[in-house]
Short mmCIF file of C-alpha atoms in Angstrom, two decimals:
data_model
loop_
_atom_site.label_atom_id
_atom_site.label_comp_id
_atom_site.label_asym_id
_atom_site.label_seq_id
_atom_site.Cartn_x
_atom_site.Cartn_y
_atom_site.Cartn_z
CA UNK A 1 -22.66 -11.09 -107.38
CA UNK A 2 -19.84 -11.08 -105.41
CA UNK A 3 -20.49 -8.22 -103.08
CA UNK A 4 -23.88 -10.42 -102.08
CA UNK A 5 -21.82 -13.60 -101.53
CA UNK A 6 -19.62 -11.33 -99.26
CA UNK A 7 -22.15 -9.77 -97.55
CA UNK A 8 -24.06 -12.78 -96.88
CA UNK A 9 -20.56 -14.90 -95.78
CA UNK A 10 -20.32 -11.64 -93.31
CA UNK A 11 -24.04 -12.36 -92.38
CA UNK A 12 -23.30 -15.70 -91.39
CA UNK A 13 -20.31 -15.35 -89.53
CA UNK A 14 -21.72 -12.34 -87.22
CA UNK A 15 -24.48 -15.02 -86.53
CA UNK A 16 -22.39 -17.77 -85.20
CA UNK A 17 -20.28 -15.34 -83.65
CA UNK A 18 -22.86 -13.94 -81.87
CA UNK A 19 -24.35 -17.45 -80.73
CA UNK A 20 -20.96 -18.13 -79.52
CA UNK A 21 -21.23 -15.12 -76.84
CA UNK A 22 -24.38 -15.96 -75.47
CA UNK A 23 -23.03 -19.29 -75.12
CA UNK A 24 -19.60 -18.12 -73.43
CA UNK A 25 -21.82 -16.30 -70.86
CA UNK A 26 -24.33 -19.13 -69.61
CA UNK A 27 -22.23 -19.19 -66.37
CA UNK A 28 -22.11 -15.82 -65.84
CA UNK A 29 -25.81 -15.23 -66.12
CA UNK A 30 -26.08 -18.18 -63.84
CA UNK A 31 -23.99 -16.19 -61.36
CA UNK A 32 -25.29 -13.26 -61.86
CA UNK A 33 -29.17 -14.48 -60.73
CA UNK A 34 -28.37 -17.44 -58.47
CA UNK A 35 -29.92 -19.63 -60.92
CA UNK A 36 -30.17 -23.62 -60.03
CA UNK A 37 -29.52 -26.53 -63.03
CA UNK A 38 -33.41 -26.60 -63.25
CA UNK A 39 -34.18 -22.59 -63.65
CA UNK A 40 -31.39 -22.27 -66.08
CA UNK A 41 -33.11 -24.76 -68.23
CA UNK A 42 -36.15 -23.13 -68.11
CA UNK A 43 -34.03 -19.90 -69.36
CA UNK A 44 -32.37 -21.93 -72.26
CA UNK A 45 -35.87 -23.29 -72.76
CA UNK A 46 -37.14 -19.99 -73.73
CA UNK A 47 -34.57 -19.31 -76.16
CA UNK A 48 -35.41 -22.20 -78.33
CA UNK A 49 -39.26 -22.19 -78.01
CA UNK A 50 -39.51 -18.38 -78.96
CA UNK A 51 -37.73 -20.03 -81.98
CA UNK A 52 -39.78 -23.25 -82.57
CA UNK A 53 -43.38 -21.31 -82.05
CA UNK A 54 -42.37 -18.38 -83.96
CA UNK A 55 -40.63 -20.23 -87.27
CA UNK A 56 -43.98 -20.52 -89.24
CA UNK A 57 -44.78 -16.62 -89.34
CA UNK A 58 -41.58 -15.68 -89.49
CA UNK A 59 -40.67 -18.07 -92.68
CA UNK A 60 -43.87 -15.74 -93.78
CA UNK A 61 -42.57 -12.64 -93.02
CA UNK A 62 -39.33 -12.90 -94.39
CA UNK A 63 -40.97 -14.30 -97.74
CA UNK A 64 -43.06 -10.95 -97.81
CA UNK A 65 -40.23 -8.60 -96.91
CA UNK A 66 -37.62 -10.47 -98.50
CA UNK A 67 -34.96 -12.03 -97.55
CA UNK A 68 -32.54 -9.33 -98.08
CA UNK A 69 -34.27 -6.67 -95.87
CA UNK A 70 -35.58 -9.48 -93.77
CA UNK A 71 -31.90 -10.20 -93.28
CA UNK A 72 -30.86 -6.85 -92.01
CA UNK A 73 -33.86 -6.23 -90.06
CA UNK A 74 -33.21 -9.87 -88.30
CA UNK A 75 -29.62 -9.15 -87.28
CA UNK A 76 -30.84 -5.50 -85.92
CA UNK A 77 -33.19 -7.24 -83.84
CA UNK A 78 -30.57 -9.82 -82.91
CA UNK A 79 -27.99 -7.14 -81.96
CA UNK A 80 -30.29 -5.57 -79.82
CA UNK A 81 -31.62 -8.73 -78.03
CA UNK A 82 -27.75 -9.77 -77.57
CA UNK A 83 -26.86 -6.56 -76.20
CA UNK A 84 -29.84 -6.51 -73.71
CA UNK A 85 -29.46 -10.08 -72.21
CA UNK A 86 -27.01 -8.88 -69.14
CA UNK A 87 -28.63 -5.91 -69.05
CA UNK A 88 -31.60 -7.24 -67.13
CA UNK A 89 -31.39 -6.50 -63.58
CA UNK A 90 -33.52 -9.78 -62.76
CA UNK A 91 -34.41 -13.52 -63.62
CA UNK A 92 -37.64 -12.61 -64.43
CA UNK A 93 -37.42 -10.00 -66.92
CA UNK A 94 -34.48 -12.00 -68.52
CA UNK A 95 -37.10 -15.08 -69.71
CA UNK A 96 -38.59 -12.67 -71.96
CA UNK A 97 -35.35 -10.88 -73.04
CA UNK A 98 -34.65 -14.91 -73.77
CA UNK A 99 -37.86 -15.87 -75.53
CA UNK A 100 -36.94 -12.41 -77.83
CA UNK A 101 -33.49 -13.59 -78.32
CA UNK A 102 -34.61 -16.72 -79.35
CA UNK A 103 -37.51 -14.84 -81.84
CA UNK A 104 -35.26 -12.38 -83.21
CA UNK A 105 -31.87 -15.73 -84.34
CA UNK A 106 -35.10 -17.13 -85.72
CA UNK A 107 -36.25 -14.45 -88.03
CA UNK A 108 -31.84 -13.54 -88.57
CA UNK A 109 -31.57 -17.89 -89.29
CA UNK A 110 -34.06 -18.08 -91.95
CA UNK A 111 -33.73 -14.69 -93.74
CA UNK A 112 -30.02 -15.25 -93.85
CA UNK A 113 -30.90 -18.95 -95.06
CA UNK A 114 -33.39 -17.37 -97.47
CA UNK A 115 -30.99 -15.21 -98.90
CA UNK A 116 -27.88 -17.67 -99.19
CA UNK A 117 -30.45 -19.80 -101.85
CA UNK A 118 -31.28 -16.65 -103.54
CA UNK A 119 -27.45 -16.26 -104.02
CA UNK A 120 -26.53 -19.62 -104.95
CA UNK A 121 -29.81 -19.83 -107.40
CA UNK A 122 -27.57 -16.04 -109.11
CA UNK A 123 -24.47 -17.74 -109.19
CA UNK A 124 -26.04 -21.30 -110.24
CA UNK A 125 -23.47 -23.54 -108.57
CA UNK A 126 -23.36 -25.07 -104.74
CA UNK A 127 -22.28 -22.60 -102.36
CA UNK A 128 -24.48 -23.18 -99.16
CA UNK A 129 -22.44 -25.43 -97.36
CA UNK A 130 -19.59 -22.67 -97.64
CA UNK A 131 -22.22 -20.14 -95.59
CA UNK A 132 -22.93 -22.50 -93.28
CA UNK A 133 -19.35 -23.05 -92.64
CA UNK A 134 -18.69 -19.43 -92.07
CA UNK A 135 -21.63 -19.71 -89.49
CA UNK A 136 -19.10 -22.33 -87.68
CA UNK A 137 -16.15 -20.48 -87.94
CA UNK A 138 -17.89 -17.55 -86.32
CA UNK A 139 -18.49 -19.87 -83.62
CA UNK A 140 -15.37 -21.03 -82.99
CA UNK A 141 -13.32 -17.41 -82.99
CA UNK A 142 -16.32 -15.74 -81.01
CA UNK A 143 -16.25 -18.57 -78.35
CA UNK A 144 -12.46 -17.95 -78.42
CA UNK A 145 -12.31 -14.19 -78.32
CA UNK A 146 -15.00 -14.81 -75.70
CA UNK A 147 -13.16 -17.12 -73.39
CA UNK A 148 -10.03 -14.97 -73.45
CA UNK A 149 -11.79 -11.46 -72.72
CA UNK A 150 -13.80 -13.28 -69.67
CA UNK A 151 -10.35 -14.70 -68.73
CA UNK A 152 -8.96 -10.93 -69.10
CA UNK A 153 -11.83 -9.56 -66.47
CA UNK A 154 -13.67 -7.63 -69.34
CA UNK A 155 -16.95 -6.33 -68.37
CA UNK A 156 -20.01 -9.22 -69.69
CA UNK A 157 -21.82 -6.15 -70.60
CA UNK A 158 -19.34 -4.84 -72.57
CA UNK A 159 -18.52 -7.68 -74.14
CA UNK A 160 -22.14 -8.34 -75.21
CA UNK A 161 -22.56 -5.01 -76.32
CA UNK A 162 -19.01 -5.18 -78.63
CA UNK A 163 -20.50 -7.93 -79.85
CA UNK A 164 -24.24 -6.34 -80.68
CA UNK A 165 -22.32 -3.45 -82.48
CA UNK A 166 -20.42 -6.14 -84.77
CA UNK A 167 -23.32 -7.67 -86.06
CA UNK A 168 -25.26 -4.24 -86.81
CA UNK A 169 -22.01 -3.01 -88.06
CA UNK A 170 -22.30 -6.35 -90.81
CA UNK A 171 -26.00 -5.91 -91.05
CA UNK A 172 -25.72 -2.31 -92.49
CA UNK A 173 -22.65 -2.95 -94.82
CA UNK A 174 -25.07 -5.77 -96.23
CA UNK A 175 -27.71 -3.52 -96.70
CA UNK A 176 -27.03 -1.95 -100.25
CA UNK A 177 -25.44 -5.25 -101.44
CA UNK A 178 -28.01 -8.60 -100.77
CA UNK A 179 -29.80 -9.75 -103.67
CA UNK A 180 -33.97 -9.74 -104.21
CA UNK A 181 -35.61 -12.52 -104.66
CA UNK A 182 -36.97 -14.47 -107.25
CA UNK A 183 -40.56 -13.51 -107.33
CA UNK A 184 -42.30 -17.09 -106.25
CA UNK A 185 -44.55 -18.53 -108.77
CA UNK A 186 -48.05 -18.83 -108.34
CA UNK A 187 -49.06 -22.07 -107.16
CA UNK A 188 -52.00 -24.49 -107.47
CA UNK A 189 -53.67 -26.10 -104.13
CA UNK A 190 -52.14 -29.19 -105.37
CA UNK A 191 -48.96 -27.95 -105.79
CA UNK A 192 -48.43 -26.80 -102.69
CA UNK A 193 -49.99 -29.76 -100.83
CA UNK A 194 -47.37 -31.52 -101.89
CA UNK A 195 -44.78 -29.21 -100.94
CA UNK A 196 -45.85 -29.04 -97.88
CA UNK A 197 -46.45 -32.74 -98.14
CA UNK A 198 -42.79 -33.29 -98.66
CA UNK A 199 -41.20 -29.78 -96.84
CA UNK A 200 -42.76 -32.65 -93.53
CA UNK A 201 -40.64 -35.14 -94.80
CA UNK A 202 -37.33 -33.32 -95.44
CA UNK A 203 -38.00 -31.48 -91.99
CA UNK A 204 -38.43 -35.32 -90.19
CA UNK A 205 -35.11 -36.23 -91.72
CA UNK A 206 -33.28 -32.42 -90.41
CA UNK A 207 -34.81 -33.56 -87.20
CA UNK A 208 -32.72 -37.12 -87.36
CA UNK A 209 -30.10 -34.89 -88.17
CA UNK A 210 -30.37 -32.73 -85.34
CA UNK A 211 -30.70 -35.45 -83.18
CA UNK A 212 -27.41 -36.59 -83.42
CA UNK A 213 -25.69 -33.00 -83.87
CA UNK A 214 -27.16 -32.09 -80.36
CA UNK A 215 -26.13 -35.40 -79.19
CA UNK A 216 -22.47 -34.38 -80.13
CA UNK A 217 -22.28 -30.99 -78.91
CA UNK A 218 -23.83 -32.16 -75.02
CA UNK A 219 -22.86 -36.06 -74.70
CA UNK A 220 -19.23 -35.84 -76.27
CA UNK A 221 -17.19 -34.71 -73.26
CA UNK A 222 -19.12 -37.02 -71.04
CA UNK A 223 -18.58 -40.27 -73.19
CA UNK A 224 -14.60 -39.05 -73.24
CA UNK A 225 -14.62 -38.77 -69.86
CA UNK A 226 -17.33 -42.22 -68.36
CA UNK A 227 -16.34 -44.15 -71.03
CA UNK A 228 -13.36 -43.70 -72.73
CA UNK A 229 -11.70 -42.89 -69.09
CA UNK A 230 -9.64 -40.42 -70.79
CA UNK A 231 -7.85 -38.30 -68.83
CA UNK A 232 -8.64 -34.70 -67.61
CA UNK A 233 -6.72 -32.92 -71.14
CA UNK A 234 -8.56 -34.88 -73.26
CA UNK A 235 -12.22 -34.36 -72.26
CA UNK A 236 -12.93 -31.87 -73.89
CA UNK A 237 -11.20 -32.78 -77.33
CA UNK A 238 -14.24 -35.11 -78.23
CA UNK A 239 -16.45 -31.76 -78.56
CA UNK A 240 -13.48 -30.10 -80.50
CA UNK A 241 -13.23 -32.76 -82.62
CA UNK A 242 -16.59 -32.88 -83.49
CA UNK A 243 -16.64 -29.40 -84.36
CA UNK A 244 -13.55 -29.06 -86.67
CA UNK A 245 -15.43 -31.82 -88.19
CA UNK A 246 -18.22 -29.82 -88.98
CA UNK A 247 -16.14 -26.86 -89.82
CA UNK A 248 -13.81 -29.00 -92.07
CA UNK A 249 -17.04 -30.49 -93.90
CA UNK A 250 -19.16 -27.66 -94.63
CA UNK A 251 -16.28 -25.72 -96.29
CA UNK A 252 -15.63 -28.84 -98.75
CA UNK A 253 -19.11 -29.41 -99.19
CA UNK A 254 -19.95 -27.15 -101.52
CA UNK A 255 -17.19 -28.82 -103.97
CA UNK A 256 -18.72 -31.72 -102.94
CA UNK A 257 -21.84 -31.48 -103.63
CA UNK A 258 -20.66 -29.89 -107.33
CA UNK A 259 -19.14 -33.17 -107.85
CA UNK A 260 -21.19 -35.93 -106.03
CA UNK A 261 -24.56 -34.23 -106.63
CA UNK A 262 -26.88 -33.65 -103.54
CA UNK A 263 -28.19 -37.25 -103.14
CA UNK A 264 -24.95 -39.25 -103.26
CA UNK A 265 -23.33 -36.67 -101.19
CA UNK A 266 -26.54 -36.75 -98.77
CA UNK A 267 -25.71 -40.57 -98.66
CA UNK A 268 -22.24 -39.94 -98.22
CA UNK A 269 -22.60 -38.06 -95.27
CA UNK A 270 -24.89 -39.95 -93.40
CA UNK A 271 -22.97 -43.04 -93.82
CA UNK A 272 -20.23 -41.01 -92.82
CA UNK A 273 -21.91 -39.86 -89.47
CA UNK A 274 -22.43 -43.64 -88.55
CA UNK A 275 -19.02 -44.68 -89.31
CA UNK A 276 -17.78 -42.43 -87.10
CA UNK A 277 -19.85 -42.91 -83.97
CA UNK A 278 -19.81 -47.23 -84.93
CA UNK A 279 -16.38 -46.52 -84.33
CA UNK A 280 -15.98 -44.31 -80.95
CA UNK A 281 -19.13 -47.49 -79.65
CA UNK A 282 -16.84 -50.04 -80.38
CA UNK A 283 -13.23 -48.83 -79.51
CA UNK A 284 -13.62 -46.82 -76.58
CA UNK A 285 -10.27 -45.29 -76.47
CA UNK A 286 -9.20 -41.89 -76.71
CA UNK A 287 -7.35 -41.82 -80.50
CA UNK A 288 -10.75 -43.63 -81.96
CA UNK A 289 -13.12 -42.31 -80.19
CA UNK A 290 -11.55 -38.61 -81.30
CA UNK A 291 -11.14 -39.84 -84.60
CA UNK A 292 -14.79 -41.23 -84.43
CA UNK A 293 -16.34 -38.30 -83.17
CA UNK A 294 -14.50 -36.12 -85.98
CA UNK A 295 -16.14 -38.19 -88.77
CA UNK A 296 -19.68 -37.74 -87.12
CA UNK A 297 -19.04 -34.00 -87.53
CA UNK A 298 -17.67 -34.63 -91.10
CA UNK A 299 -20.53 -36.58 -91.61
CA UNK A 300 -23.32 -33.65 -90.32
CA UNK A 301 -21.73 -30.79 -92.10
CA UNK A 302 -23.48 -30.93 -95.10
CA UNK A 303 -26.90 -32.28 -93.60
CA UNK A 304 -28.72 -28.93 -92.82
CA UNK A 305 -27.78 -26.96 -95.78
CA UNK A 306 -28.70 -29.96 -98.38
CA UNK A 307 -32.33 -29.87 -96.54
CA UNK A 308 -32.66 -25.91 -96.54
CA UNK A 309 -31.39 -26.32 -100.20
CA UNK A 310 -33.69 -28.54 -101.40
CA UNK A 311 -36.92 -26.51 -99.25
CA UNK A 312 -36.31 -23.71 -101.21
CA UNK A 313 -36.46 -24.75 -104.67
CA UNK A 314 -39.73 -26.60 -104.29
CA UNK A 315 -42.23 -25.37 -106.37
CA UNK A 316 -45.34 -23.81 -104.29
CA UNK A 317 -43.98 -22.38 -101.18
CA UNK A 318 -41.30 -18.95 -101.56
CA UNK A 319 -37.98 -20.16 -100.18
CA UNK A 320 -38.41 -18.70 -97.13
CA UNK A 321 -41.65 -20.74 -96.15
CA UNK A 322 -39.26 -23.95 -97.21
CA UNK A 323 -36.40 -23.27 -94.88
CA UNK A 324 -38.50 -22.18 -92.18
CA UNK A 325 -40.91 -25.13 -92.51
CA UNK A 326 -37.76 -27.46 -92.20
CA UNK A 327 -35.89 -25.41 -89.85
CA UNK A 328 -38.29 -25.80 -87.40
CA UNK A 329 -37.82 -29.43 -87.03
CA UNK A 330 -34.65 -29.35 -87.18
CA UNK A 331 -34.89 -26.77 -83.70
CA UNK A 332 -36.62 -29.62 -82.04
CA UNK A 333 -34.25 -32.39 -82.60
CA UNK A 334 -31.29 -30.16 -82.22
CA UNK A 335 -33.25 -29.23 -78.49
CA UNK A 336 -34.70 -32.68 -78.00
CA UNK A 337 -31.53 -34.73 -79.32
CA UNK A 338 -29.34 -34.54 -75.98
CA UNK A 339 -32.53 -35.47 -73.33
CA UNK A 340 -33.25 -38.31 -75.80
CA UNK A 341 -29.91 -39.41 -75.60
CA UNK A 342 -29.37 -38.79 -71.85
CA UNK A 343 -32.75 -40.79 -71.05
CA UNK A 344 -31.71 -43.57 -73.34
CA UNK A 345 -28.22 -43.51 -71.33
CA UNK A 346 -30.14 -43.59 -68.07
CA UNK A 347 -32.02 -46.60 -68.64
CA UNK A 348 -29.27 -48.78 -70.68
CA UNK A 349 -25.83 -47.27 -71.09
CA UNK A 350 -24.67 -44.16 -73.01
CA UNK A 351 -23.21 -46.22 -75.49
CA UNK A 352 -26.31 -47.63 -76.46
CA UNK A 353 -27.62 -44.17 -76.48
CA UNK A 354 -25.24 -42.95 -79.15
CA UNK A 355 -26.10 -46.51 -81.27
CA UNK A 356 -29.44 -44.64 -81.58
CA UNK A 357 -27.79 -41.73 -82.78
CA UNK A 358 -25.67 -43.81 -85.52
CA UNK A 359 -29.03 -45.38 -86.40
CA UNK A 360 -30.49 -41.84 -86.96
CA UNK A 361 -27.84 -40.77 -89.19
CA UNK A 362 -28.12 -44.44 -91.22
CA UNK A 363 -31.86 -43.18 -91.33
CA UNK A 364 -30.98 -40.46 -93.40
CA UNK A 365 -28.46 -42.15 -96.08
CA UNK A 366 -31.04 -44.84 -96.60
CA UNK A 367 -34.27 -42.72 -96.94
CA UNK A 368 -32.94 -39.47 -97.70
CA UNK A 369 -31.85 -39.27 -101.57
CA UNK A 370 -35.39 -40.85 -102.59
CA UNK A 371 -36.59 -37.95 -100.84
CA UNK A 372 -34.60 -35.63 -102.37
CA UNK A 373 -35.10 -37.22 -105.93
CA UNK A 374 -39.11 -36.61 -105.22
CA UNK A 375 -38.74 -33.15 -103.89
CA UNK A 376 -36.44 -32.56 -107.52
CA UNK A 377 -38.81 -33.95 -109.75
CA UNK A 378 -42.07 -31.81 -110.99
CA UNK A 379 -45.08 -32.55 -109.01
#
């Protein structure tokens, strides 16, 4: 049991890790192909609709394959499409190296999601959060590493490639030691309506959730620097903030959620969220607004894996149908969440934009533990 836990910790981490590269080298493939604001959306575009058009098969795939081999073969594919990305000698054979990068997280996000219930269903006490927070970590050192071997003059290429070989590396050491799944129990036509019935609800409330998380990751450093006026050093510490926030939360949440139970903890958090953004609206200066911006990541931590949690324990879809099911709304409001907010901010101000975010997150401490109560109770 604890060789899977490993192995799927290991899983996670070469995922965020990985994320973290591609993201470290968005100017470098804008560089590298000339590309304009509005043709480097269209790139990032591709990433996350491979991902949003593909989730339903794949959630399919992975529930026929497993999640464990589903797993290894995901991060494979990942490696390779991570490796390949500066390898493309032009702009347009890199969309479709894109819309496969964006495919292959996909199928790596929910079979690693798939198997990380599996494992906490084994070990029968809350442990997703503590994945998730490996995912984050991941993040944060490969955006690191990242920064400082682009600031050493270390070949992209390279770099993507070291990277690639990591994540195999973790895929094939987690091959002999993931856990099969539960065999999913045969399910009436009414049973499964209403999973699917509520898998639309929990994915409507990720998508709230995502809102605001996007919000965070591509509004933060602006609102520091328009509104806040804070100067040049601290810019950038609203993002950072958020982010140790969410690191900080989804390692605790797990103990959390072991002592709260999902739905007051679900509560918790959302509350939690709009605290901390009430407060960086109405005291625009830098301490609050940091400390603000640190409880909104405190206060999303826990959101996604309490929604993939509770999609794969309902009875009539296999866990990996849940999670995907969610997980695709989720993409959309994590994708939609910062043009939301920047057209809000356009026609009013941006801190009426992020008062829609706070609302959002409200959304979800008011609405969101009936929800979970009905998706725990025998339909």
């Amino acid at each position: 049991m604890l060789s899977a836990r490993i192995a799927t910790m290991l899983l996670f981490f070469a995922s965020g890790a990985s994320y973290a590269t591609w993201g470290v080298h968005i100017p470098t493939i804008k560089a590298k192909f000339g590309l304009t604001e509005a043709s480097l959306s269209l790139a990032m575009f591709a990433i996350a609709g491979g991902a949003i058009v593909t989730m339903k098969p794949l959630g399919r795939w992975v529930a026929h394959s497993g999640s464990a081999r589903a797993s290894v073969l995901g991060a494979l594919g990942f490696a390779l499409c991570t490796a390949a990305i500066l390898a493309m000698p032009s702009f347009v054979l890199l969309l479709p190296a894109l819309l496969l990068f964006g495919i292959t997280n996909a199928a790596y996000d929910v079979a690693m999601n798939a198997q990380a219930a599996t494992v906490e269903a084994h070990c029968g006490k809350p442990i997703m959060s503590g994945f998730h927070g490996m995912f984050s970590l991941g993040g944060m050192i490969g955006a690191a590493v990242g920064g400082a071997l682009i600031a050493a003059g270390v070949d992209p290429l390279a770099h993507c490639a070291g990277m690639a070989a990591i994540t195999a590396a973790a895929a094939l050491w987690s091959r002999t030691r993931l856990l099969a799944d539960h065999p999913a129990e045969p399910a009436s036509a009414g049973k499964r309506g209403r999973a699917n019935r509520l898998l639309l609800i929990l994915g409507v409330l990720a998508f709230f959730g995502l809102v605001g998380e996007g919000a965070m990751y591509d509004w933060t450093a602006i609102y520091m620097q328009d509104v806040v006026a804070a100067t040049p050093y601290w810019v950038g510490w609203g993002y950072a903030a958020f982010s140790g926030g969410m690191a900080a939360g989804r390692f605790a949440g797990d103990a959390l959620r072991a002592r709260l139970g999902t739905e007051r903890l679900l509560a918790a958090s959302g509350w939690m969220g709009f605290a901390g953004i009430a407060l960086a609206i109405a005291w625009p200066s830098t301490a609050p607004a940091l400390a603000g911006f640190a409880l909104m990541g405190l206060g999303a931590a826990n959101l996604v894996p309490i929604f993939f949690v509770a999609a794969s324990r309902l009875p009539g879809v296999s866990p990996a149908e849940g999670i995907a099911a969610v997980a695709r709304l989720a993409y959309v409001g994590l994708l939609v969440g910062p043009v939301i907010i920047g057209g809000i901010a356009h026609a009013s101000s941006l801190r009426f934009a992020l008062a829609v975010v706070a609302a959002s997150v409200a959304l979800i401490a008011v609405a969101g533990p009936r929800q979970l109560r009905r998706a725990e109770t025998p339909g």
